[in-house]
Coordinates of C-alpha atoms in Angstrom, one line a residue:
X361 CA -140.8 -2.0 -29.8
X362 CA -138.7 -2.7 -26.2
X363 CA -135.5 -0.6 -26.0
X364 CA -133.1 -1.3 -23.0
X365 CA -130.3 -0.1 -21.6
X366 CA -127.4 -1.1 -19.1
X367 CA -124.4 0.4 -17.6
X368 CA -122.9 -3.0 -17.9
X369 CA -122.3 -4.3 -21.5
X370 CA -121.5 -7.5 -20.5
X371 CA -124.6 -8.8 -19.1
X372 CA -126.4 -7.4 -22.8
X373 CA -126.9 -11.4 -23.8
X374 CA -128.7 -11.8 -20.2
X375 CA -131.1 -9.2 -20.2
X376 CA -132.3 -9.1 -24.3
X377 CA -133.7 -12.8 -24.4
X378 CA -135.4 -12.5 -20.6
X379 CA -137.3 -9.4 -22.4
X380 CA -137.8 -11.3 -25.5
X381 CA -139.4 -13.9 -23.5
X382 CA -142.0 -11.4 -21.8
X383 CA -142.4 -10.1 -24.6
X384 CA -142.4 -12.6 -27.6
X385 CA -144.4 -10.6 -30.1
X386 CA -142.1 -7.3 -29.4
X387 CA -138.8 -6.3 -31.1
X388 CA -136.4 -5.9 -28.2
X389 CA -133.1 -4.0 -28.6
X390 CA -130.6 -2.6 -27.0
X391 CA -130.0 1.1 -27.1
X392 CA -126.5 0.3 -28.9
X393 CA -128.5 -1.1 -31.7
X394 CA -130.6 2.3 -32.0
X395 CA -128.5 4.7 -34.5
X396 CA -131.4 7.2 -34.9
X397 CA -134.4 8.6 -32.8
X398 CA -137.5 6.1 -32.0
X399 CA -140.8 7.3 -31.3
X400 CA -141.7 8.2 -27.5
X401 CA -144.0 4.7 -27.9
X402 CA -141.2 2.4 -27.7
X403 CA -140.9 1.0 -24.2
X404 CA -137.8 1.5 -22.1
X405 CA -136.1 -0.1 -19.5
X406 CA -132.8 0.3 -18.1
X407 CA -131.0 -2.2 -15.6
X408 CA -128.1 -0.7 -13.6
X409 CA -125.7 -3.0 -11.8
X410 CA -123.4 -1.6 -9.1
X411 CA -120.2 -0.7 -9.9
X412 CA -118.0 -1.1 -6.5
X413 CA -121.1 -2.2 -4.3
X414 CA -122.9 -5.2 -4.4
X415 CA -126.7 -3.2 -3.9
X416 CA -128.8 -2.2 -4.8
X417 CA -129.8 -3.6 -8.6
X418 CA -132.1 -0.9 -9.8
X419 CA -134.3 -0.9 -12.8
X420 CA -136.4 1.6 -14.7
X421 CA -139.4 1.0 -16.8
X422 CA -140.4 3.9 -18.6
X423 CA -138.4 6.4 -16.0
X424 CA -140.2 4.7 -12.8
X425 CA -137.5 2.9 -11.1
X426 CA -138.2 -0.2 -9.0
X427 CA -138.4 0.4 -5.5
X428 CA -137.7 -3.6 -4.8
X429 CA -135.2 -5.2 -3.5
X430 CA -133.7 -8.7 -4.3
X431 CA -134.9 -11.6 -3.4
X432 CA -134.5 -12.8 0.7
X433 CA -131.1 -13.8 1.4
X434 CA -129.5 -11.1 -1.2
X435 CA -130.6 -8.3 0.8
X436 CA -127.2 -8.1 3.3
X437 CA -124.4 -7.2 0.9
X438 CA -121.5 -7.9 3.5
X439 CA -121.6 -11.5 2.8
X440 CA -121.0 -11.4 -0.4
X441 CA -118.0 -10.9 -2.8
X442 CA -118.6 -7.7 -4.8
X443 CA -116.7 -8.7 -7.8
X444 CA -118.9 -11.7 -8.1
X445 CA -120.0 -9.8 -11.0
X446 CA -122.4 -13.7 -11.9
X447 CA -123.8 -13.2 -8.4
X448 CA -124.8 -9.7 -9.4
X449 CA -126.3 -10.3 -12.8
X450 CA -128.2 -13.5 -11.4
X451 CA -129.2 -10.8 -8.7
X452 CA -130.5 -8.4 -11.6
X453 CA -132.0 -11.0 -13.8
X454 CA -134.0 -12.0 -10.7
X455 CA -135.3 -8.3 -10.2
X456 CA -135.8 -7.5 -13.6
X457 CA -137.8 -10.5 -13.4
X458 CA -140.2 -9.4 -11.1
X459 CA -140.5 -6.3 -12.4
X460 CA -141.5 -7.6 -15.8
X461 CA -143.8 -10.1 -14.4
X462 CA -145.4 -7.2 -12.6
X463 CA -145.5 -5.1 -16.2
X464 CA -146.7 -7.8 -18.1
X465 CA -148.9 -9.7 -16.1
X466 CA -147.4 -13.2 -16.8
X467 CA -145.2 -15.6 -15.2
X468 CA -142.6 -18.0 -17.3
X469 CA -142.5 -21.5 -17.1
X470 CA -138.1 -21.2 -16.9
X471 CA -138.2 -18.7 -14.9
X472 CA -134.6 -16.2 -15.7
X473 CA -133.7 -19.4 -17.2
X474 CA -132.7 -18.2 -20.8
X475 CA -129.8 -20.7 -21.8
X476 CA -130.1 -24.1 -23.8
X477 CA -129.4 -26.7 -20.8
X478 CA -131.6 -26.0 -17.6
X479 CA -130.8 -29.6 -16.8
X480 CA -127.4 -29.2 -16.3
X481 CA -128.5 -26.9 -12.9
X482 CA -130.0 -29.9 -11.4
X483 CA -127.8 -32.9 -13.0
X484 CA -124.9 -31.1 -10.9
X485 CA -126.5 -31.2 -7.6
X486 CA -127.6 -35.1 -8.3
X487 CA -124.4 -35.4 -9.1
X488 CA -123.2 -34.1 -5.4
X489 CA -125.7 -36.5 -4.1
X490 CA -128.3 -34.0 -3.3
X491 CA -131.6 -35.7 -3.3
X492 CA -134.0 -34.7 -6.2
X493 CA -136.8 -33.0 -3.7
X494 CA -133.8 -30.5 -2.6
X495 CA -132.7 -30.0 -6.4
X496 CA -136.3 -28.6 -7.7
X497 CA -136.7 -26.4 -4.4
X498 CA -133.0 -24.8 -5.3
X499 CA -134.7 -24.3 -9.0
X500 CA -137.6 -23.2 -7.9
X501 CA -136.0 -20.2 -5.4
X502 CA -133.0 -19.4 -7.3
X503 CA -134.5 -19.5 -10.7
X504 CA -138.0 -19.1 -9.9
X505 CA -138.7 -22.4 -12.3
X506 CA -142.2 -23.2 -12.3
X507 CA -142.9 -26.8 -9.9
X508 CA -144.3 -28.2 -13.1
X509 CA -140.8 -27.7 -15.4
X510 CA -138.7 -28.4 -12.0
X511 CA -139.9 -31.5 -11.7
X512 CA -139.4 -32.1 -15.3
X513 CA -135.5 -30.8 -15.3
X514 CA -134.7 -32.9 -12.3
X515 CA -136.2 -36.0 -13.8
X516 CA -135.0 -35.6 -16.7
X517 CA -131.2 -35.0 -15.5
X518 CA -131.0 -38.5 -13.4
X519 CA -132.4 -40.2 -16.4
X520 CA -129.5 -39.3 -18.3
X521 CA -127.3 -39.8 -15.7
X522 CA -128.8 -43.5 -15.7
X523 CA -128.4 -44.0 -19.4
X524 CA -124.7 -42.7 -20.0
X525 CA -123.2 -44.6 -16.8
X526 CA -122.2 -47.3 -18.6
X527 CA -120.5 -45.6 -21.1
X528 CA -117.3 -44.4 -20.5
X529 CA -117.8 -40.8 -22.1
X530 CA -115.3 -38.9 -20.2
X531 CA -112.1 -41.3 -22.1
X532 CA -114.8 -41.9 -25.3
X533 CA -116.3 -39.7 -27.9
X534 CA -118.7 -39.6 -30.6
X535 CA -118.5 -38.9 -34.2
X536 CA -121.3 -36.6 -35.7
X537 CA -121.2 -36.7 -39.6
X538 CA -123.6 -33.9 -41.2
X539 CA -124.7 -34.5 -44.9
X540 CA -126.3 -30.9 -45.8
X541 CA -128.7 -31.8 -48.4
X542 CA -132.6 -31.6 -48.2
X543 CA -135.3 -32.7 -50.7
X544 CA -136.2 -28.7 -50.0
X545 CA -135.6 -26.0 -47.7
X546 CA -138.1 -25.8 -45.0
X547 CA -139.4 -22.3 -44.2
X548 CA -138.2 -22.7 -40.5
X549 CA -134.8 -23.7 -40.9
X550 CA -131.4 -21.9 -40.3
X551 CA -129.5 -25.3 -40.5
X552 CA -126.8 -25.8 -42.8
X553 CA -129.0 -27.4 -45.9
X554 CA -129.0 -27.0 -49.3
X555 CA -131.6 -28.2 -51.8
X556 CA -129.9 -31.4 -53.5
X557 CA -131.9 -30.8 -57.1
X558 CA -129.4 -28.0 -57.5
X559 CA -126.3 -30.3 -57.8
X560 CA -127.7 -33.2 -59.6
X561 CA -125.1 -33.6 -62.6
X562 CA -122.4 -31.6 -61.1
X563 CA -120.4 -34.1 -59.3
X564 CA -120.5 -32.5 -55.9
X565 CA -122.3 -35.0 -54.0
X566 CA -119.2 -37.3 -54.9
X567 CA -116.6 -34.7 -54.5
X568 CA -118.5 -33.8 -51.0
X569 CA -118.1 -37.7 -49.8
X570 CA -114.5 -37.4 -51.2
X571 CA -114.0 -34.7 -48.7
X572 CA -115.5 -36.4 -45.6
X573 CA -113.8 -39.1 -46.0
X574 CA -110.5 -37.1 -45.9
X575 CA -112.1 -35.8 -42.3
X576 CA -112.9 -39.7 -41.5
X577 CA -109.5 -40.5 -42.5
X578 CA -108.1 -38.2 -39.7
X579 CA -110.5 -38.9 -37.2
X580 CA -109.3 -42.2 -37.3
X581 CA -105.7 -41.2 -36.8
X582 CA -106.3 -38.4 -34.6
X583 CA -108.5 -40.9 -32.0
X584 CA -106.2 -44.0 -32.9
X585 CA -106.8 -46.4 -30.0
X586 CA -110.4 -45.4 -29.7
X587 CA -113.5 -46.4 -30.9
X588 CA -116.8 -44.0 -31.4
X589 CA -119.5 -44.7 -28.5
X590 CA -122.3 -43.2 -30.9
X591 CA -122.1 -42.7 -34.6
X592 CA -125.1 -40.1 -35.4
X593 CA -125.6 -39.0 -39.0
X594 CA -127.4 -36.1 -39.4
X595 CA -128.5 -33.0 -41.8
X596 CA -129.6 -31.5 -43.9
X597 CA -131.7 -35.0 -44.7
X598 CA -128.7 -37.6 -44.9
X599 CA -131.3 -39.8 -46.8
X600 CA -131.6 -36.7 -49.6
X601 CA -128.5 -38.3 -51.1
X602 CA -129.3 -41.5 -53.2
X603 CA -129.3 -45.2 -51.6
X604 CA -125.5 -46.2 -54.1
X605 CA -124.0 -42.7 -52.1
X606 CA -125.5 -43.9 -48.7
X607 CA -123.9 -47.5 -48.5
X608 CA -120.5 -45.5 -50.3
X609 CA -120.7 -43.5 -46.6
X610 CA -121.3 -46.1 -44.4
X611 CA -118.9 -48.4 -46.1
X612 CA -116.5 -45.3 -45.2
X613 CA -117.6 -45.9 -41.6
X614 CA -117.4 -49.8 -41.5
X615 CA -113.8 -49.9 -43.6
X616 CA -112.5 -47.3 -40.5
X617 CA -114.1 -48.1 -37.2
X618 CA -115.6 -51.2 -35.0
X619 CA -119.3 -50.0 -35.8
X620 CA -120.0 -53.5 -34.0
X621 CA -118.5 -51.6 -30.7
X622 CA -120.6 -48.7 -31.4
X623 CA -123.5 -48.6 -28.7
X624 CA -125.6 -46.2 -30.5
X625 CA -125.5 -45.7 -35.2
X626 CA -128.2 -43.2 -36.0
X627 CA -129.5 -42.0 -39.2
X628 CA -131.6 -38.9 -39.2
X629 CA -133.8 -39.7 -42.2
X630 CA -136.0 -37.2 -41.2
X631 CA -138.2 -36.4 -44.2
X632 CA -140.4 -38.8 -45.7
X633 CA -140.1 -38.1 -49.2
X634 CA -136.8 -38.6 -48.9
X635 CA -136.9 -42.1 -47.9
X636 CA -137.5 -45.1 -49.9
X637 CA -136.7 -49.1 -49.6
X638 CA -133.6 -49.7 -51.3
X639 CA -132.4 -46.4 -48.8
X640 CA -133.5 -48.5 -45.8
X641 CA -132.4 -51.5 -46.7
X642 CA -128.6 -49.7 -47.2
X643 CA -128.9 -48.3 -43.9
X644 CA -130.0 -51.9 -42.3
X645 CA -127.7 -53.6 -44.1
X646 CA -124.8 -51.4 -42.2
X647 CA -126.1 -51.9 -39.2
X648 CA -128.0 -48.9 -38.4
X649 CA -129.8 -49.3 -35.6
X650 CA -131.9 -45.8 -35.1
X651 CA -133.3 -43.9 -37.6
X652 CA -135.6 -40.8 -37.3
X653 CA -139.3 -39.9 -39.8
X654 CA -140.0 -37.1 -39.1
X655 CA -144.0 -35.8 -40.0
X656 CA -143.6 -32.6 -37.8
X657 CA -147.2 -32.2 -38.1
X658 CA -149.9 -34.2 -39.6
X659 CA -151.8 -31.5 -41.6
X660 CA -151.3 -31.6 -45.3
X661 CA -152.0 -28.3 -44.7
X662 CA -149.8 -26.9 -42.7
X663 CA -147.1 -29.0 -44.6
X664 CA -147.5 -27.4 -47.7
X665 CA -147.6 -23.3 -45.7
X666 CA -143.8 -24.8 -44.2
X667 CA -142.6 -26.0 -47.2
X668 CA -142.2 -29.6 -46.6
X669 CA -143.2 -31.0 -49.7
X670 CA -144.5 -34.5 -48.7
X671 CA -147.7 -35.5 -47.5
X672 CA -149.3 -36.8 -44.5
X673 CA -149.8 -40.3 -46.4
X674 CA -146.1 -40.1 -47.1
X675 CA -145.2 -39.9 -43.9
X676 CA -147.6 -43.1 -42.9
X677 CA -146.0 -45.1 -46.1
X678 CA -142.4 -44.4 -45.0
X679 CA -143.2 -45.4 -41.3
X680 CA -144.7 -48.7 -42.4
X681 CA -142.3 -49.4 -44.5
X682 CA -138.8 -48.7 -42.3
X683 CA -141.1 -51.4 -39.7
X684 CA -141.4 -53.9 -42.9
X685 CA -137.1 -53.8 -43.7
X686 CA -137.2 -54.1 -40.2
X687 CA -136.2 -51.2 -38.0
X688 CA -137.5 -51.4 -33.8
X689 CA -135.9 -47.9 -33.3
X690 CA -137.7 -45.3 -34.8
X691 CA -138.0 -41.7 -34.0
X692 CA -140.7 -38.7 -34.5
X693 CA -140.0 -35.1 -34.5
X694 CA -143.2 -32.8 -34.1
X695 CA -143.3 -29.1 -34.0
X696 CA -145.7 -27.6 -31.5
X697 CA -146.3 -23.6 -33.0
X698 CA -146.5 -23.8 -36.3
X699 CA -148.6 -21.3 -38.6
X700 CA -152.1 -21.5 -38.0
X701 CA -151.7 -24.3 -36.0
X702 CA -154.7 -24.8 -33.3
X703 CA -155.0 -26.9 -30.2
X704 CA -157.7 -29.1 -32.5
X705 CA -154.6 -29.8 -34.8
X706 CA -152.3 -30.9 -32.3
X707 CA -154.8 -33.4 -31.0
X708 CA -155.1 -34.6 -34.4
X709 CA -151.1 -34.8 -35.1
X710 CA -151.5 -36.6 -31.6
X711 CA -154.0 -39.3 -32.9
X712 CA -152.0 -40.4 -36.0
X713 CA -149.0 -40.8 -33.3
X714 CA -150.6 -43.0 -31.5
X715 CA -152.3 -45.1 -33.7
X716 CA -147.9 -45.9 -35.7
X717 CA -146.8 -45.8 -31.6
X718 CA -142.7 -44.7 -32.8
X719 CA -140.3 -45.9 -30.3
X720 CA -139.2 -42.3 -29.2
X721 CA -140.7 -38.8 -29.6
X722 CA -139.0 -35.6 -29.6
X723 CA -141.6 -32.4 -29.3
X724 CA -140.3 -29.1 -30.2
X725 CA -141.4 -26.0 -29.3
X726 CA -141.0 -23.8 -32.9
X727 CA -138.2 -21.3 -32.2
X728 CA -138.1 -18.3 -34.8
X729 CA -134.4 -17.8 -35.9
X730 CA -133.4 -14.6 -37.8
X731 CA -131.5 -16.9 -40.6
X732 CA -134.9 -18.6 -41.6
X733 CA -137.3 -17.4 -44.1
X734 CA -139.7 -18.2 -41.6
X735 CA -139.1 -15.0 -39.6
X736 CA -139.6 -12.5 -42.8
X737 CA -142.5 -14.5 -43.6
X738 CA -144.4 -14.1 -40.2
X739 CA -143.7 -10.4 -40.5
X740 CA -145.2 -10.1 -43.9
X741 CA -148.2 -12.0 -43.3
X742 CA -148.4 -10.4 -39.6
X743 CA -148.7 -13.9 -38.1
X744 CA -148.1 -15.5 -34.6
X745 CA -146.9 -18.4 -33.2
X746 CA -148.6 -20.0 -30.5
X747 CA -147.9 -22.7 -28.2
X748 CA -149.5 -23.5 -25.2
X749 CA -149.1 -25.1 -21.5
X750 CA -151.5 -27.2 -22.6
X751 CA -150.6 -28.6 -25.4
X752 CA -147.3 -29.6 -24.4
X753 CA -149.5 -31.2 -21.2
X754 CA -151.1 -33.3 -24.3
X755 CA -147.9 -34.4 -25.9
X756 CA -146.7 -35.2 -22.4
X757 CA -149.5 -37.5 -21.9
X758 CA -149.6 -39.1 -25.1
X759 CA -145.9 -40.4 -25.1
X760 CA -146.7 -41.6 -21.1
X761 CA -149.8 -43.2 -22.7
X762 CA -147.3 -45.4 -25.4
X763 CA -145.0 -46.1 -22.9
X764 CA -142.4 -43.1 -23.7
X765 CA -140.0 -41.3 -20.7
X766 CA -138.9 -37.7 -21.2
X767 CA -134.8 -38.5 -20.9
X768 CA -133.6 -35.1 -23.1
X769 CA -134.5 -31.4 -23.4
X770 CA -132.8 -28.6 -24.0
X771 CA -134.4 -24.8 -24.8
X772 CA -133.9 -22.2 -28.2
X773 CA -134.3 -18.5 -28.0
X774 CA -137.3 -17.0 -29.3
X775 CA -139.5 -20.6 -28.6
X776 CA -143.0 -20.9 -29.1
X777 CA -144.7 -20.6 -25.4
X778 CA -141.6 -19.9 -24.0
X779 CA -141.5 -23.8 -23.5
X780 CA -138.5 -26.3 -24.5
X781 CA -138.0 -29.2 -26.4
X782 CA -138.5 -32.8 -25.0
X783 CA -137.0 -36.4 -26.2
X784 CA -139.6 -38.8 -24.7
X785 CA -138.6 -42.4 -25.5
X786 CA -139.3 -46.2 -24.9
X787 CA -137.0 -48.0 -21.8
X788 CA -133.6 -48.9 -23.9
X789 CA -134.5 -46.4 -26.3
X790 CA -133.2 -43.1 -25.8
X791 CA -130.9 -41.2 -28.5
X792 CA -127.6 -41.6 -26.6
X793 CA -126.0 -39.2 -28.6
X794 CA -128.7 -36.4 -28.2
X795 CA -127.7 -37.1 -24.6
X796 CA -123.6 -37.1 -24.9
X797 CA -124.0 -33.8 -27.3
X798 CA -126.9 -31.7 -25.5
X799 CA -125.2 -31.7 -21.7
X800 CA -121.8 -31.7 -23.2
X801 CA -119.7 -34.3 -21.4
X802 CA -117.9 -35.7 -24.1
X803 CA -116.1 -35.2 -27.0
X804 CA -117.3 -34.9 -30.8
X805 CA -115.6 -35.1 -33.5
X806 CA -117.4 -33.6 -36.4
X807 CA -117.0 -34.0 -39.9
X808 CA -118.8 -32.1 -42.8
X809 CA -120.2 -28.5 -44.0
X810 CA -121.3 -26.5 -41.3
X811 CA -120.6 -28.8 -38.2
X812 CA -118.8 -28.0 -35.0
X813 CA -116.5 -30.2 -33.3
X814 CA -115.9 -29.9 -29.5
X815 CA -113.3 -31.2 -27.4
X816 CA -114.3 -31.8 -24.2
X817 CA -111.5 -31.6 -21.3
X818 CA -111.4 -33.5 -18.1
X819 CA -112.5 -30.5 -16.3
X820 CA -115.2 -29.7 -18.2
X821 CA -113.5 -27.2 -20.2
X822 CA -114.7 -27.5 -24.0
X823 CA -112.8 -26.0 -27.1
X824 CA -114.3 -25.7 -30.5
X825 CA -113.9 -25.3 -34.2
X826 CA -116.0 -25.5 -37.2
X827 CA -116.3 -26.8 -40.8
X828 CA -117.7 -24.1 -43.4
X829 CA -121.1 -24.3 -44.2
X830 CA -120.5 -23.5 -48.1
X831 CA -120.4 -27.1 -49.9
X832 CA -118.5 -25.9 -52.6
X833 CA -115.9 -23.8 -50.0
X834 CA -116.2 -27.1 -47.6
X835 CA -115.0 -29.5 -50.7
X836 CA -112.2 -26.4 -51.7
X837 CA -110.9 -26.0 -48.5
X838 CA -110.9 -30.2 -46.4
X839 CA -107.4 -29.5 -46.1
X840 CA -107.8 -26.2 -43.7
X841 CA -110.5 -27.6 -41.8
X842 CA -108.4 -30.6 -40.9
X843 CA -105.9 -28.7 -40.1
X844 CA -107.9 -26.8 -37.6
X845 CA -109.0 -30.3 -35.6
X846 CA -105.6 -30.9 -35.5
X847 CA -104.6 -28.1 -33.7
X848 CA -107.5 -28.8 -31.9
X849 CA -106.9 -31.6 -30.8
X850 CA -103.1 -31.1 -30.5
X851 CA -100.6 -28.8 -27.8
X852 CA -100.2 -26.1 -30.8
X853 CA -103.9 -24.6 -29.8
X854 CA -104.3 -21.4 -28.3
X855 CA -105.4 -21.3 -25.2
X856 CA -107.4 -18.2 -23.5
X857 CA -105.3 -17.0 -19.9

């Protein structure tokens, strides 16, 4: 166990995860979570930020404070604006950075870097016009980002930049629709989903669709004038529910909105056993254009341990098949870190890729979240997670060898490796949406249990609300969370001073 301490509550959400990220296989908490006396075998470190100077930043581990000072450049404090109180936690997280990496013996790929979108740092200076060289050096020295994932971020952010400039995303917006239903519930997941053999006979799946379409019904009004740049629907499995309730949504979407005008309709099919040909021939028939099958590994093994209750074959017959209705856009998901998952494994996952060659790839690094039964099950069974440099060198080199350009990533706490996740996909390809959504320049209108709409302002300021993630309390309530986009989207919000 890690316990810490500040003299700055505030800065609490900064310090835990760059710990955590030390210290993967530790429990790190903060001396406000203590309510009784831990053993003397806990380690403890405190950070102290100045209160009315700028220096120094000290830290403790174990009583020995660091004698260091910050970086060069951050040494001279009359230069700088004391109450810059994100210049002084940057200036801590930088220390407490070399102090860990001094402790533990280990540098991180990110860096301090311990938030979702490390391409946003360097899509802001392309943006300015600074040259991409210049953008990984200011990574590199003001985050200490590894070369390797500087290189990666900066590529990566004019690649998006290339693929969204012809849409007009700051006056668009897309519309995310989530269908919260699963063949079964993964062990690793804290998304909303809900196994859909406990409603069949009940009439929720219909009274669900009733209630989206009530949401549809005021997106349409609510954006009247405008039409959807990407229409992504997502899960839960949206191919969980039954191929009459699939073309009863997307004749929804075609009866509201120009899906012709739409550059980008995806359907996250996502588990094989969920898919079959009358399904894909629904979705085709509607004009889906992207759709995702999603093997996450390809060890029968390991699929059975996660709770994924398909097969390898499964995944190879549902893959053939979306190619025979005719589908040129087809995403894989794979999860690097899975239980008892070894480097030989990977290459074998690898392989099988290779051989079906999917027109995009996304690799994950496996990121343990509290809400999943995945967590309590590690802990039982006294189990690790590993992920390495090198196996997300071999994924890297596999999608380069079938043609495939990293163009998306974004980073979860508590990942495998302390590595990130990577869309790598074929020129004219890319998941526009994942694009629009993960660097958050443009509106989107959600509409289901447990989504999250956010309205994005001209000046980058974004607002939010949320759906329920209860079906039942989603299909009770429609009205209220209507209501909320409307304010939302309306004068009558609230806005903080």
């Amino acid at each position: 166990m890690i316990i810490f301490s500040t003299n700055i509550e505030n800065n609490i959400p900064d310090i835990q995860p760059l710990i955590k990220a030390f210290y993967p296989g530790e429990e790190v908490l903060s001396d406000r979570e203590i309510s009784e006396d831990v053993s003397g075998e806990a380690m403890r470190i405190r950070v102290e930020f100045p209160e009315d100077v700028f220096f120094p930043v000290r830290i403790s581990v174990n009583g020995n404070w660091s004698e260091e000072l910050p970086v060069k450049g951050e040494t001279n404090a009359s230069g700088l604006d004391s109450s810059d109180r994100v210049a002084i936690r940057n200036c801590g997280k930088r220390l407490l950075y070399k102090v860990l990496a001094r402790e533990s013996g280990r540098e991180l790929p990110w860096g301090v870097l311990t938030g979702i979108r490390p391409t946003r740092i360097a899509q802001t200076r392309l943006k300015k016009g600074i040259q991409m060289a210049e953008a990984q050096r200011f990574m590199r020295e003001s985050y200490y980002v590894s070369e390797k994932k500087a290189r990666l971020a900066t590529e990566i952010a004019q690649r998006e930049l290339d693929i969204i400039a012809p849409i007009d995303y700051e006056e668009g917006y897309s519309l995310y629709i989530g269908i919260p239903f699963c063949p079964t519930t993964c062990l690793y997941c804290s998304f909303a989903s809900n196994p859909i053999s406990a409603f069949a006979g009940t009439g929720t799946i219909d009274g669900y669709l009733d209630a989206v379409e009530k949401e549809l019904d005021f997106t349409v009004a609510c954006m009247e004038g405008r039409n959807p740049d990407s229409v992504y629907i997502g899960g839960g499995t949206p191919t969980a529910i039954s191929a009459s309730e699939m073309d009863r949504l997307l004749t929804m979407l075609d009866e509201r909105f120009d899906m012709s005008a739409v550059a980008e309709f995806t359907v996250e099919s996502g588990r094989p056993d969920s898919i079959s040909r009358d399904k894909l021939e629904v979705m085709k028939a509607h004009g889906v254009g992207r759709i995702s099958i999603n093997p996450q590994t390809f060890s029968d093994k390991t699929l059975k341990l996660i709770g994924r209750h398909h097969t390898v074959q499964q995944t190879i017959e549902a893959y053939e098949l979306a190619r025979v209705v005719g589908f040129d856009n087809i995403n894989m998901d794979l999860i690097l870190g899975l239980p008892g998952e070894s480097v030989s494994d990977v290459e074998h996952t690898l392989s099988e890729v290779k051989r079906l060659k999917p027109d995009s790839l996304t690799v994950h690094s496996l990121a343990i979240k509290r809400a999943s039964r995945l967590s309590e099950w590690m802990k039982e069974n006294d189990t690790e997670f590993i992920n390495t440099d090198s196996m997300m060198d071999m994924c890297a080199e596999t999608a380069s060898e079938l043609g495939l350009l990293p163009y998306y990533l974004y980073r979860q706490k508590n990942m495998a490796g302390n590595f990130e996740n990577v869309g790598y996909a074929a020129e004219g390809k890319a998941g526009l949406y994942n694009i629009l959504m993960m660097e958050e320049v443009q509106t989107i209108v959600a509409c289901g249990a447990g989504t999250v709409t956010k309205r994005v302002f001209g000046d980058g300021h974004i607002e939010r609300c949320d759906d329920v993630k209860d079906v039942g309390l989603y299909i009770e309530k429609i009205d209220e969370m209507i209501e909320r986009k409307r304010i939302l989207f309306s004068d009558e919000r609230e806005i903080d001073s």
